Coordinates of C-alpha atoms and ligand atoms in Angstrom, one line a residue:
M220 CA 0.2 0.0 -0.2
S221 CA 0.9 3.6 -0.7
T222 CA 2.5 5.3 1.9
I223 CA 1.6 8.8 0.5
P224 CA -1.6 10.1 1.8
V225 CA -4.5 10.7 -0.6
Y226 CA -4.8 14.5 -1.4
D227 CA -7.6 16.9 -2.8
V228 CA -5.5 18.0 -5.9
I229 CA -1.8 17.2 -6.7
V230 CA 0.0 20.0 -8.5
L231 CA 2.6 19.0 -10.7
G232 CA 5.4 22.0 -10.8
S233 CA 6.0 24.8 -8.5
G234 CA 6.4 28.2 -10.7
A235 CA 4.4 31.2 -11.1
A236 CA 1.3 28.6 -12.3
G237 CA 2.0 26.0 -10.1
L238 CA 2.5 27.7 -6.8
T239 CA -0.3 30.3 -7.8
T240 CA -3.0 27.6 -8.1
A241 CA -2.0 25.4 -5.0
L242 CA -2.4 28.8 -2.7
L243 CA -5.4 29.1 -3.7
L244 CA -6.7 25.9 -3.7
A245 CA -5.2 25.6 0.0
D246 CA -7.8 27.9 1.6
T247 CA -10.1 24.4 1.9
C248 CA -8.0 21.8 0.3
K249 CA -5.3 19.5 0.8
V250 CA -2.6 20.0 -1.5
A251 CA 0.7 18.3 -2.8
V252 CA 3.0 20.1 -4.7
L253 CA 5.9 18.1 -6.7
S254 CA 8.4 19.8 -7.9
K255 CA 11.5 17.9 -9.9
C256 CA 14.1 20.1 -8.4
D257 CA 14.4 22.9 -5.6
L258 CA 10.5 24.3 -5.3
S259 CA 11.7 27.5 -6.6
E260 CA 13.7 26.4 -9.8
G261 CA 12.1 26.9 -13.0
S262 CA 11.8 29.5 -15.4
T263 CA 10.0 31.6 -13.3
L264 CA 12.9 32.3 -10.9
Y265 CA 14.9 33.8 -14.1
A266 CA 12.2 35.9 -15.4
Q267 CA 14.1 39.4 -15.5
G268 CA 11.6 42.1 -17.3
G269 CA 8.2 41.9 -15.6
I270 CA 4.2 41.4 -15.7
A271 CA 2.6 43.1 -18.2
A272 CA -1.1 44.8 -16.7
V273 CA -2.9 47.7 -17.5
L274 CA -2.3 50.0 -14.4
D275 CA -1.9 53.0 -16.0
A276 CA -4.8 55.7 -16.4
T277 CA -3.1 56.4 -20.2
D278 CA -3.6 52.8 -20.7
S279 CA -6.2 50.7 -21.2
T280 CA -7.6 46.6 -21.9
E281 CA -8.4 47.7 -25.5
Y282 CA -4.8 48.7 -25.8
H283 CA -3.4 45.6 -24.2
I284 CA -5.9 43.3 -26.3
N285 CA -4.9 44.9 -29.3
D286 CA -1.3 44.5 -28.9
T287 CA -1.1 41.3 -27.7
L288 CA -3.4 40.5 -31.0
V289 CA -0.8 42.2 -33.3
A290 CA 2.1 40.1 -31.6
G291 CA 0.1 36.8 -32.4
A292 CA 0.0 37.4 -36.1
G293 CA -3.6 36.6 -36.3
L294 CA -3.8 33.0 -34.3
C295 CA -4.9 34.5 -31.2
D296 CA -8.2 33.4 -29.3
V297 CA -9.6 37.0 -28.5
N298 CA -11.4 35.7 -26.2
S299 CA -8.4 34.3 -23.8
V300 CA -6.6 37.6 -24.5
R301 CA -9.6 39.3 -23.1
F302 CA -9.9 37.1 -20.1
V303 CA -6.0 37.4 -19.3
V304 CA -5.9 41.2 -19.9
E305 CA -9.2 41.8 -17.6
N306 CA -7.9 39.8 -15.1
A307 CA -4.3 41.0 -14.9
A308 CA -4.6 44.0 -12.5
Q309 CA -6.4 41.5 -10.1
A310 CA -3.9 39.1 -10.2
I311 CA -0.9 41.8 -9.7
K312 CA -3.4 42.9 -6.3
R313 CA -2.9 39.1 -5.3
L314 CA 0.8 38.9 -5.7
I315 CA 1.2 42.7 -3.6
G316 CA -1.0 40.7 -1.3
Y317 CA 1.3 37.9 -1.0
G318 CA 4.2 40.0 -0.4
V319 CA 5.7 40.7 -3.3
E320 CA 7.5 44.0 -3.6
F321 CA 7.3 45.5 -6.9
T322 CA 10.0 48.3 -8.0
R323 CA 8.2 51.7 -7.2
D324 CA 7.9 54.9 -8.9
D325 CA 9.4 57.3 -6.5
Q326 CA 8.7 60.2 -8.7
A327 CA 5.0 59.5 -9.0
T328 CA 2.9 62.4 -8.3
G329 CA -0.7 61.1 -8.5
G330 CA 0.0 58.6 -11.1
P331 CA 0.6 55.2 -10.5
V332 CA 3.0 54.2 -7.4
Y333 CA 4.5 51.3 -9.1
H334 CA 7.2 52.2 -11.6
L335 CA 6.0 50.5 -15.4
T336 CA 8.4 50.0 -18.0
R337 CA 8.0 49.4 -21.8
E338 CA 8.7 46.3 -23.8
G339 CA 9.0 45.6 -27.5
G340 CA 5.2 45.3 -28.7
H341 CA 3.6 47.1 -25.9
S342 CA 2.1 50.5 -27.2
R343 CA 2.2 51.8 -23.5
R344 CA 4.0 51.6 -20.4
R345 CA 2.6 48.3 -18.6
I346 CA 5.2 45.9 -17.2
I347 CA 5.2 46.4 -13.8
H348 CA 8.6 44.8 -12.3
A349 CA 10.8 44.1 -9.3
A350 CA 13.9 45.8 -10.9
D351 CA 15.4 43.4 -13.2
A352 CA 14.9 40.2 -11.1
T353 CA 10.9 39.9 -11.2
G354 CA 10.9 36.4 -11.6
R355 CA 13.1 35.8 -8.7
E356 CA 10.6 38.2 -6.1
V357 CA 7.8 36.8 -7.7
E358 CA 9.0 32.9 -7.1
T359 CA 10.7 33.4 -3.6
T360 CA 7.4 35.0 -2.3
L361 CA 5.2 32.4 -3.7
E362 CA 7.7 30.0 -2.2
E363 CA 7.7 31.6 1.1
R364 CA 3.8 31.8 1.3
V365 CA 3.3 28.1 0.2
R366 CA 6.0 26.7 2.7
E367 CA 4.2 28.3 5.7
N368 CA 0.6 26.9 4.3
P369 CA -0.3 24.1 6.6
N370 CA -2.5 22.5 3.7
I371 CA 0.0 22.3 1.4
T372 CA 2.6 19.5 1.8
V373 CA 5.9 19.9 -0.7
Y374 CA 7.6 17.4 -2.6
E375 CA 10.8 18.2 -3.9
Y376 CA 13.2 16.0 -6.1
H377 CA 10.0 14.1 -7.4
L378 CA 9.6 14.0 -11.0
A379 CA 6.2 12.9 -12.1
V380 CA 6.4 10.2 -14.7
D381 CA 3.1 10.0 -16.1
V382 CA -0.5 11.0 -14.6
L383 CA -3.0 7.9 -14.3
R384 CA -6.4 7.8 -15.4
E385 CA -9.3 5.2 -13.7
K386 CA -11.0 2.7 -16.1
T387 CA -14.6 3.3 -16.4
A388 CA -17.2 0.7 -15.9
E389 CA -17.3 0.0 -20.2
G390 CA -13.7 -0.6 -19.6
R391 CA -12.7 3.1 -21.1
Q392 CA -10.1 5.9 -19.7
G393 CA -11.7 7.9 -17.4
R394 CA -11.2 10.4 -14.9
C395 CA -7.3 11.4 -14.1
F396 CA -7.0 10.5 -10.0
G397 CA -2.7 10.6 -9.9
A398 CA 0.3 10.3 -11.0
Y399 CA 3.1 8.3 -10.4
A400 CA 6.5 10.2 -9.3
L401 CA 10.5 9.4 -9.1
D402 CA 11.9 10.2 -5.8
R403 CA 15.3 11.8 -7.4
R404 CA 16.7 11.2 -3.9
S405 CA 16.1 7.2 -3.0
G406 CA 15.1 6.2 -6.3
K407 CA 11.9 5.0 -6.0
V408 CA 8.7 5.7 -7.9
N409 CA 5.8 6.5 -5.7
L410 CA 1.7 6.5 -6.3
F411 CA 0.2 9.9 -5.8
R412 CA -3.7 10.0 -5.8
A413 CA -5.9 12.8 -5.7
K414 CA -9.4 14.1 -6.8
A415 CA -7.7 16.4 -9.2
V416 CA -4.7 16.7 -10.8
V417 CA -2.8 20.3 -12.4
L418 CA 0.0 19.9 -14.8
A419 CA 2.2 23.3 -14.1
T420 CA 5.2 21.6 -15.6
G421 CA 6.7 24.7 -17.7
G422 CA 7.6 24.8 -21.4
A423 CA 10.2 22.5 -23.7
S424 CA 12.5 24.9 -24.6
K425 CA 15.4 22.3 -23.5
V426 CA 14.3 20.4 -26.5
Y427 CA 16.9 23.0 -28.5
L428 CA 20.9 22.9 -27.8
Y429 CA 20.5 26.4 -27.0
S430 CA 18.2 27.6 -24.4
S431 CA 17.6 30.4 -22.0
N432 CA 15.4 28.1 -20.2
P433 CA 16.6 26.4 -16.8
D434 CA 17.6 22.5 -17.1
S435 CA 14.0 21.7 -16.0
C436 CA 12.1 22.8 -19.0
T437 CA 12.1 19.2 -20.7
G438 CA 8.4 19.2 -21.7
D439 CA 7.4 16.6 -19.2
G440 CA 3.6 18.1 -18.8
I441 CA 3.0 18.1 -22.8
A442 CA 4.5 14.4 -23.0
M443 CA 2.4 13.2 -20.2
A444 CA -0.9 14.6 -21.2
W445 CA -0.5 14.0 -24.6
R446 CA 0.5 10.2 -23.2
A447 CA -2.9 10.5 -21.4
G448 CA -5.1 11.3 -24.5
C449 CA -4.8 15.4 -25.0
R450 CA -5.0 17.4 -27.6
V451 CA -1.9 19.7 -28.1
A452 CA -2.0 22.9 -30.2
N453 CA 0.8 25.1 -32.2
L454 CA 3.9 23.4 -30.9
E455 CA 5.5 24.6 -34.1
F456 CA 5.4 28.4 -32.5
M457 CA 9.1 27.7 -30.2
Q458 CA 10.3 31.6 -29.5
F459 CA 14.2 32.0 -29.9
H460 CA 15.9 34.8 -27.9
P461 CA 18.0 36.6 -30.0
T462 CA 21.4 36.8 -27.5
C463 CA 22.2 34.0 -25.1
L464 CA 25.7 34.0 -23.8
Y465 CA 28.0 31.4 -25.7
H466 CA 30.1 30.0 -22.9
P467 CA 30.8 26.2 -22.3
T468 CA 30.2 27.0 -18.3
A469 CA 27.7 29.7 -18.7
K470 CA 24.5 27.5 -19.0
S471 CA 21.5 29.8 -20.5
F472 CA 22.5 32.9 -19.3
L473 CA 20.5 35.7 -21.2
I474 CA 22.0 38.8 -22.7
S475 CA 19.0 41.2 -22.1
E476 CA 18.0 42.9 -25.6
A477 CA 18.8 46.1 -23.7
V478 CA 22.4 45.9 -24.4
R479 CA 21.3 46.0 -28.4
G480 CA 18.6 48.7 -27.6
E481 CA 21.9 50.9 -25.6
G482 CA 23.9 50.4 -29.1
G483 CA 25.1 47.1 -29.0
R484 CA 26.6 46.0 -32.4
L485 CA 26.4 42.4 -33.9
L486 CA 29.7 41.3 -35.4
L487 CA 30.7 38.4 -37.1
P488 CA 34.0 36.9 -36.1
N489 CA 36.0 39.1 -38.6
G490 CA 34.4 42.1 -37.1
E491 CA 31.8 42.6 -39.9
R492 CA 28.8 44.5 -38.6
F493 CA 26.0 42.2 -40.7
M494 CA 22.5 43.5 -39.1
P495 CA 21.9 46.2 -41.6
R496 CA 22.5 43.8 -44.4
F497 CA 19.3 42.3 -42.8
D498 CA 17.1 44.9 -41.8
E499 CA 17.1 48.7 -42.1
R500 CA 16.9 48.8 -38.2
A501 CA 19.7 46.8 -37.7
E502 CA 20.5 45.6 -34.2
L503 CA 16.7 47.2 -33.3
A504 CA 14.9 45.3 -35.7
P505 CA 12.3 42.9 -33.5
R506 CA 13.6 39.7 -32.1
D507 CA 12.4 37.0 -34.6
V508 CA 14.5 38.9 -37.6
V509 CA 17.5 39.5 -35.3
A510 CA 17.4 35.8 -34.4
R511 CA 16.5 34.6 -38.0
A512 CA 19.5 36.8 -39.2
I513 CA 22.2 35.2 -36.5
D514 CA 21.0 31.7 -37.4
H515 CA 21.4 32.4 -41.6
E516 CA 25.5 33.8 -40.6
M517 CA 26.3 31.0 -38.2
K518 CA 24.8 28.3 -40.7
R519 CA 26.3 30.2 -43.8
L520 CA 29.9 30.5 -42.1
G521 CA 29.4 27.5 -39.8
I522 CA 30.6 28.9 -37.3
D523 CA 29.3 28.6 -33.3
C524 CA 28.6 31.9 -32.1
V525 CA 28.3 35.4 -33.4
L526 CA 29.7 38.5 -31.4
L527 CA 27.8 41.3 -29.3
D528 CA 30.1 44.1 -28.8
I529 CA 28.6 47.2 -26.6
S530 CA 32.6 48.2 -25.6
H531 CA 32.3 51.4 -27.7
Q532 CA 30.5 52.8 -24.9
P533 CA 31.9 54.3 -21.7
A534 CA 33.0 51.9 -18.9
E535 CA 30.8 53.7 -16.3
F536 CA 27.5 53.7 -18.7
I537 CA 27.7 50.0 -19.0
L538 CA 28.6 49.2 -15.3
S539 CA 25.7 51.5 -14.4
H540 CA 23.3 50.0 -17.3
F541 CA 24.4 46.2 -17.2
P542 CA 26.0 45.4 -14.2
T543 CA 24.7 41.7 -13.8
I544 CA 25.7 41.2 -17.5
H545 CA 29.0 43.0 -16.9
A546 CA 29.8 40.7 -13.5
K547 CA 28.5 37.3 -15.1
C548 CA 30.8 37.8 -18.3
L549 CA 33.8 39.0 -16.2
E550 CA 33.3 35.6 -14.2
L551 CA 34.0 33.9 -17.0
G552 CA 37.0 36.5 -18.3
I553 CA 35.2 38.6 -20.5
D554 CA 35.6 41.9 -19.8
I555 CA 32.7 43.5 -21.7
T556 CA 34.0 46.9 -21.2
K557 CA 36.8 46.1 -23.4
Q558 CA 35.6 43.0 -25.8
P559 CA 32.7 41.9 -27.1
M560 CA 30.7 38.7 -25.9
P561 CA 30.1 35.5 -27.8
V562 CA 26.5 35.2 -28.2
V563 CA 23.9 32.7 -30.0
P564 CA 20.3 32.7 -30.3
A565 CA 18.4 30.2 -28.0
A566 CA 15.1 28.7 -27.5
H567 CA 13.2 30.7 -25.1
Y568 CA 9.5 30.2 -24.8
T569 CA 6.8 27.3 -25.7
C570 CA 4.0 29.2 -27.2
G571 CA 2.0 26.0 -27.9
G572 CA 0.9 23.2 -25.5
V573 CA -1.8 21.1 -23.8
M574 CA -4.8 22.4 -25.1
T575 CA -7.1 24.0 -22.3
D576 CA -10.3 25.9 -21.9
H577 CA -10.6 29.3 -19.9
L578 CA -11.0 27.3 -16.7
G579 CA -7.3 25.5 -17.4
R580 CA -9.5 22.1 -18.0
T581 CA -7.8 19.8 -20.7
D582 CA -9.3 17.2 -22.6
V583 CA -8.9 14.7 -19.6
P584 CA -11.7 14.9 -16.9
G585 CA -10.1 15.4 -13.7
L586 CA -6.6 17.0 -15.6
Y587 CA -6.1 20.5 -15.5
A588 CA -3.0 22.7 -17.3
V589 CA -1.9 26.0 -16.2
G590 CA 1.0 28.0 -17.3
E591 CA 3.5 27.4 -20.0
V592 CA 2.5 24.0 -20.3
A593 CA -0.7 24.9 -21.9
F594 CA -2.2 25.9 -25.0
T595 CA -4.7 28.8 -24.2
G596 CA -4.8 30.5 -27.6
L597 CA -3.5 33.6 -25.5
H598 CA 0.3 33.7 -27.3
G599 CA -1.0 33.0 -30.9
A600 CA 1.7 32.8 -33.7
N601 CA 4.1 34.6 -31.5
R602 CA 4.2 35.6 -27.6
M603 CA 4.1 39.3 -26.4
A604 CA 7.3 40.1 -23.8
S605 CA 5.8 39.5 -20.1
N606 CA 2.2 38.1 -21.0
S607 CA 3.6 34.6 -20.0
L608 CA 3.9 35.5 -16.4
L609 CA 0.5 37.0 -16.4
E610 CA -1.3 34.2 -18.0
C611 CA 0.4 31.7 -15.1
L612 CA -1.3 33.8 -12.4
V613 CA -4.6 34.2 -14.4
Y614 CA -5.1 31.1 -15.6
G615 CA -3.9 29.5 -12.0
A616 CA -6.6 31.3 -10.7
S617 CA -9.3 30.1 -12.9
A618 CA -8.1 26.4 -12.5
A619 CA -8.0 26.7 -8.8
S620 CA -11.8 28.3 -8.4
H621 CA -13.0 25.9 -10.5
I622 CA -11.6 23.0 -8.7
L623 CA -12.9 24.3 -5.3
E624 CA -16.1 24.8 -7.0
Q625 CA -16.6 21.2 -8.0
L626 CA -14.3 19.6 -5.4
T627 CA -17.4 18.5 -3.3
T628 CA -19.2 17.0 -5.9
L629 CA -16.0 15.0 -7.1
P630 CA -15.2 10.8 -6.7
E631 CA -12.4 9.7 -4.6
P632 CA -9.7 8.5 -6.0
P633 CA -9.7 4.7 -6.8
Q634 CA -6.9 2.5 -5.7
A635 CA -4.2 1.7 -8.3
P636 CA -1.0 -0.8 -8.2
Q637 CA 2.3 0.8 -7.2
W638 CA 4.8 1.0 -9.6
D639 CA 6.6 -2.4 -10.8
E640 CA 9.9 -2.8 -11.3
S641 CA 9.9 -6.4 -11.1
W642 CA 11.0 -7.3 -14.6
V643 CA 13.7 -4.2 -15.2
T644 CA 17.4 -4.3 -14.0
N645 CA 19.5 -1.5 -13.9
S646 CA 21.1 -0.2 -16.9
D647 CA 25.2 -0.7 -17.7
E648 CA 24.7 1.7 -20.5
E649 CA 24.0 5.0 -18.9
V650 CA 25.7 6.5 -22.4
V651 CA 22.9 5.8 -24.5
V652 CA 21.0 8.1 -22.6
S653 CA 23.6 10.8 -22.9
H654 CA 24.2 10.6 -26.6
N655 CA 20.6 10.2 -27.7
W656 CA 20.1 13.5 -25.4
E657 CA 23.0 15.3 -27.1
E658 CA 22.1 14.3 -30.7
L659 CA 18.4 15.0 -30.1
R660 CA 19.0 18.5 -29.1
R661 CA 21.4 19.2 -31.8
F662 CA 19.9 18.2 -34.5
M663 CA 16.4 19.4 -33.3
W664 CA 18.7 22.6 -33.3
D665 CA 20.2 22.3 -37.1
Y666 CA 17.0 21.2 -38.7
V667 CA 13.8 22.3 -36.6
G668 CA 15.3 25.4 -35.5
I669 CA 14.9 29.3 -36.1
V670 CA 14.8 28.8 -40.0
R671 CA 13.3 25.6 -41.3
T672 CA 12.8 23.5 -44.7
T673 CA 10.4 20.7 -45.2
K674 CA 13.4 18.5 -46.2
R675 CA 15.2 19.4 -43.2
L676 CA 12.0 18.5 -41.0
E677 CA 11.4 15.3 -42.7
R678 CA 15.1 14.2 -41.8
A679 CA 14.4 15.3 -38.1
Q680 CA 11.0 13.3 -38.1
H681 CA 12.9 10.4 -39.3
R682 CA 16.0 10.4 -36.4
I683 CA 13.3 11.1 -33.7
E684 CA 11.5 8.2 -34.8
L685 CA 14.8 6.3 -34.5
L686 CA 15.5 7.6 -31.1
L687 CA 12.0 7.1 -29.9
S688 CA 12.3 3.3 -30.4
E689 CA 15.4 3.1 -28.7
I690 CA 14.4 5.2 -25.8
D691 CA 11.5 2.9 -25.6
D692 CA 13.6 -0.2 -25.6
Y693 CA 15.3 1.3 -22.9
Y694 CA 12.3 2.1 -21.0
G695 CA 10.9 -0.9 -20.7
S696 CA 14.5 -2.5 -19.8
F697 CA 16.0 -0.8 -17.2
H698 CA 14.9 1.4 -13.9
V699 CA 13.9 4.8 -14.7
S700 CA 16.5 7.7 -14.1
N701 CA 15.8 11.3 -14.1
D702 CA 17.6 11.7 -17.6
L703 CA 15.9 8.7 -19.2
L704 CA 12.5 10.2 -18.0
E705 CA 13.1 13.4 -19.4
L706 CA 14.7 12.5 -22.7
R707 CA 11.7 10.2 -23.2
N708 CA 9.7 13.4 -22.9
L709 CA 11.9 15.5 -25.1
A710 CA 12.1 13.2 -27.8
L711 CA 8.0 12.5 -27.7
V712 CA 7.8 17.0 -27.6
A713 CA 9.9 17.1 -30.6
K714 CA 8.3 14.5 -32.5
L715 CA 5.2 16.8 -31.7
I716 CA 7.0 20.1 -32.7
V717 CA 8.2 18.5 -36.2
R718 CA 5.0 17.1 -37.0
S719 CA 3.1 20.6 -36.2
A720 CA 5.9 22.4 -37.9
L721 CA 5.3 20.2 -41.1
Q722 CA 1.5 20.8 -41.0
R723 CA 1.7 24.3 -41.3
R724 CA 2.5 25.3 -45.0
E725 CA 2.9 29.1 -44.6
S726 CA 5.7 31.0 -42.5
R727 CA 3.7 32.5 -39.5
G728 CA 4.8 34.5 -36.4
L729 CA 7.7 32.2 -35.2
H730 CA 7.4 29.5 -37.6
Y731 CA 9.4 30.2 -40.4
T732 CA 10.1 27.8 -43.6
L733 CA 12.1 28.6 -46.6
D734 CA 9.8 26.7 -48.9
F735 CA 6.5 28.4 -47.6
P736 CA 8.0 32.0 -46.7
H737 CA 4.7 33.8 -47.1
T738 CA 2.1 34.4 -44.4
D739 CA -1.2 32.6 -46.0
P740 CA -3.3 35.6 -46.5
I741 CA -7.0 33.8 -45.5
A742 CA -8.6 35.9 -42.9
A743 CA -9.3 33.0 -40.6
P744 CA -5.9 31.0 -40.2
Q745 CA -6.2 28.0 -38.4
N746 CA -4.1 26.4 -35.2
T747 CA -2.5 23.3 -35.5
I748 CA -4.0 20.8 -33.4
L749 CA -2.7 17.5 -33.0
V750 CA -4.7 14.7 -31.7
P751 CA -3.6 11.5 -29.6
K752 CA -4.8 7.9 -30.4
K753 CA -6.2 7.6 -27.1
F754 CA -8.2 10.6 -27.7
R755 CA -12.1 10.6 -27.0
L756 CA -13.5 13.5 -26.0
A757 CA -15.4 13.6 -22.5
P758 CA -18.2 15.3 -20.7
Q759 CA -16.7 17.9 -18.6
P760 CA -18.2 18.4 -14.8
Ligands
FAD1270 C1 15.1 33.5 -18.9 C2 13.8 34.1 -18.8 C3 13.3 35.5 -19.1 C4 12.0 35.2 -18.9 N1 11.6 36.8 -18.6 C5 9.9 36.9 -18.8 C6 9.6 38.5 -18.7 O1 10.3 39.0 -18.0 N2 8.1 38.3 -18.4 C7 7.4 37.0 -18.6 O2 6.0 37.1 -18.3 N3 8.0 36.0 -18.8 C8 9.8 35.8 -18.8 N4 9.6 34.5 -19.0 C9 8.9 33.5 -19.2 C10 8.3 33.1 -18.0 O3 9.2 32.9 -17.2 C11 7.6 31.7 -18.0 O4 6.9 31.4 -19.0 C12 6.9 31.0 -16.6 O5 7.8 31.7 -15.7 C13 6.4 29.9 -16.7 O6 6.0 29.5 -15.2 P1 5.4 28.0 -15.3 O7 5.0 27.9 -13.6 O8 4.6 27.7 -16.4 O9 6.6 27.3 -15.6 P2 8.2 27.2 -14.4 O10 8.3 28.5 -13.9 O11 9.2 26.8 -15.5 O12 8.3 26.0 -13.5 C14 7.7 24.5 -13.9 C15 7.8 23.9 -12.4 O13 7.6 22.2 -13.1 C16 8.6 21.5 -12.5 N5 8.4 20.1 -13.1 C17 8.8 20.3 -15.0 N6 8.5 18.8 -14.9 C18 8.2 18.5 -13.9 C19 7.9 17.0 -13.8 N7 8.0 16.1 -14.5 N8 7.5 16.7 -12.5 C20 7.4 17.6 -11.3 N9 7.3 18.8 -11.5 C21 8.0 19.3 -12.8 C22 9.9 22.2 -12.4 O14 10.5 21.5 -11.3 C23 9.1 23.6 -12.1 O15 8.8 23.7 -10.7 C24 11.1 34.2 -19.1 C25 11.7 33.0 -19.2 C26 13.3 33.1 -19.0 C27 13.9 31.4 -19.1

């Protein structure tokens, strides 16, 4: 029998989405929060810019909605956009109530008390922030509230393997009632049961060789939901940040776009400035244009990185504007007041994900998805900066309130067998996992990255099939490990990304293919929806 108690709700993931959901549920529910790393680790912790919300009298919800729709290149769901934008101010108020300290505007005389910045795509100042480390302030404050809440039990270093569905009387797949999770410290797989399960596992950017995301972003929730029978959508829209530091020991360190904003120039190894050849706005062109130009030059010349140079600015200016970047580079032996920094574009954000409605419900009854793992229709074909944390906060709250409304009528979870490892052995070939991991991320970068072609996508598709069959063999023969489970998920998500990219026969937003370089002019463009074999739309409570 399981030694883990039965909970009302299990939340898988502890970023802004998971912790928001857990805190709102915990007023009346017993909640378990599972996190595969430290509780605070995840993309949320590293978010720099801030959170978009209409907080200034000169701004309006209509402006915020319109900016989001423009960025989304015709694919945003206007209802979702309106829902998020209209609930933004309340979400910010809740964070402040939890104790989040946003940067104040000391100059304010009767205007907003909090300082608001403006970012690409936003027509107004509407980004509330905590200096340049908003995510850290939000995440650590939510963590404090969660740890002091007696109704929330935290399971760190617990990696969810798969969610569970009960069998209905007719022998069909029914409600989701729990998950198996690997305790990374003991190596044991535990059974967790609950009346509802919330996926809040973040994005899948680690499917690429270069990513701004922390190691946890391996698309686990997307893979688990797909295996459980949920539809996924728009996975071809992966957002790339143009400049991530390229250094063997600097994992995932983002070089803010502000460096280009303040005069930083992109150079080839021979010192040639190349952006003016691609766009008249040169380094100030939009993110996707700059990322594509860098990718083009890297592929053309077969080079590993390009250079970003701000050293022509006075040293005091660099130190006062970019203290964190300066300190980080100096640690690695690069003095940016004197020399350029090596940079590459990096996978940054997963716009697609598990299909949900405005209550966070997936196709599987009892299974919810919130945050970057979910596809809500908010981002369309391109995410507007600072809308993603907001999405976590708003959908986390709506999923929690729906679960609370339903809770008393939901059935107790059924019994389930413990994880059975009787037929597997210890692997003596861990190298297979590390090799496949490396290979997958490299060919995804080369063939399914910023600029795509049908031929490259088909090449990737072929390799993924081979990898998946090797991984399946391995999964069926050996004890599961953290790396194996993440690789299994990454390979599945890679397959779904490639399938989605092959289906879109146009270039739109973040999806750019040389075979169909133009945007289809049709009035009502469609989302790319993939349907798993197990899919059967069940009536939702
Ligand atoms: C460098 C950087 C800067 C950014 N800047 C901004 C910004 O300024 N504004 C903005 O709006 N957005 C920004 N973003 C995007 C934003 O941070 C993310 O979209 C958002 O934080 C996602 O939150 P989340 O809760 O969905 O996932 P995360 O914060 O990624 O949390 C996911 C959680 O799931 C857990 N997990 C994953 N798989 C499993 C599993 N199998 N079992 C158990 N637990 C699991 C992880 O351990 C983690 O706790 C930035 C992202 C990055 C990487």
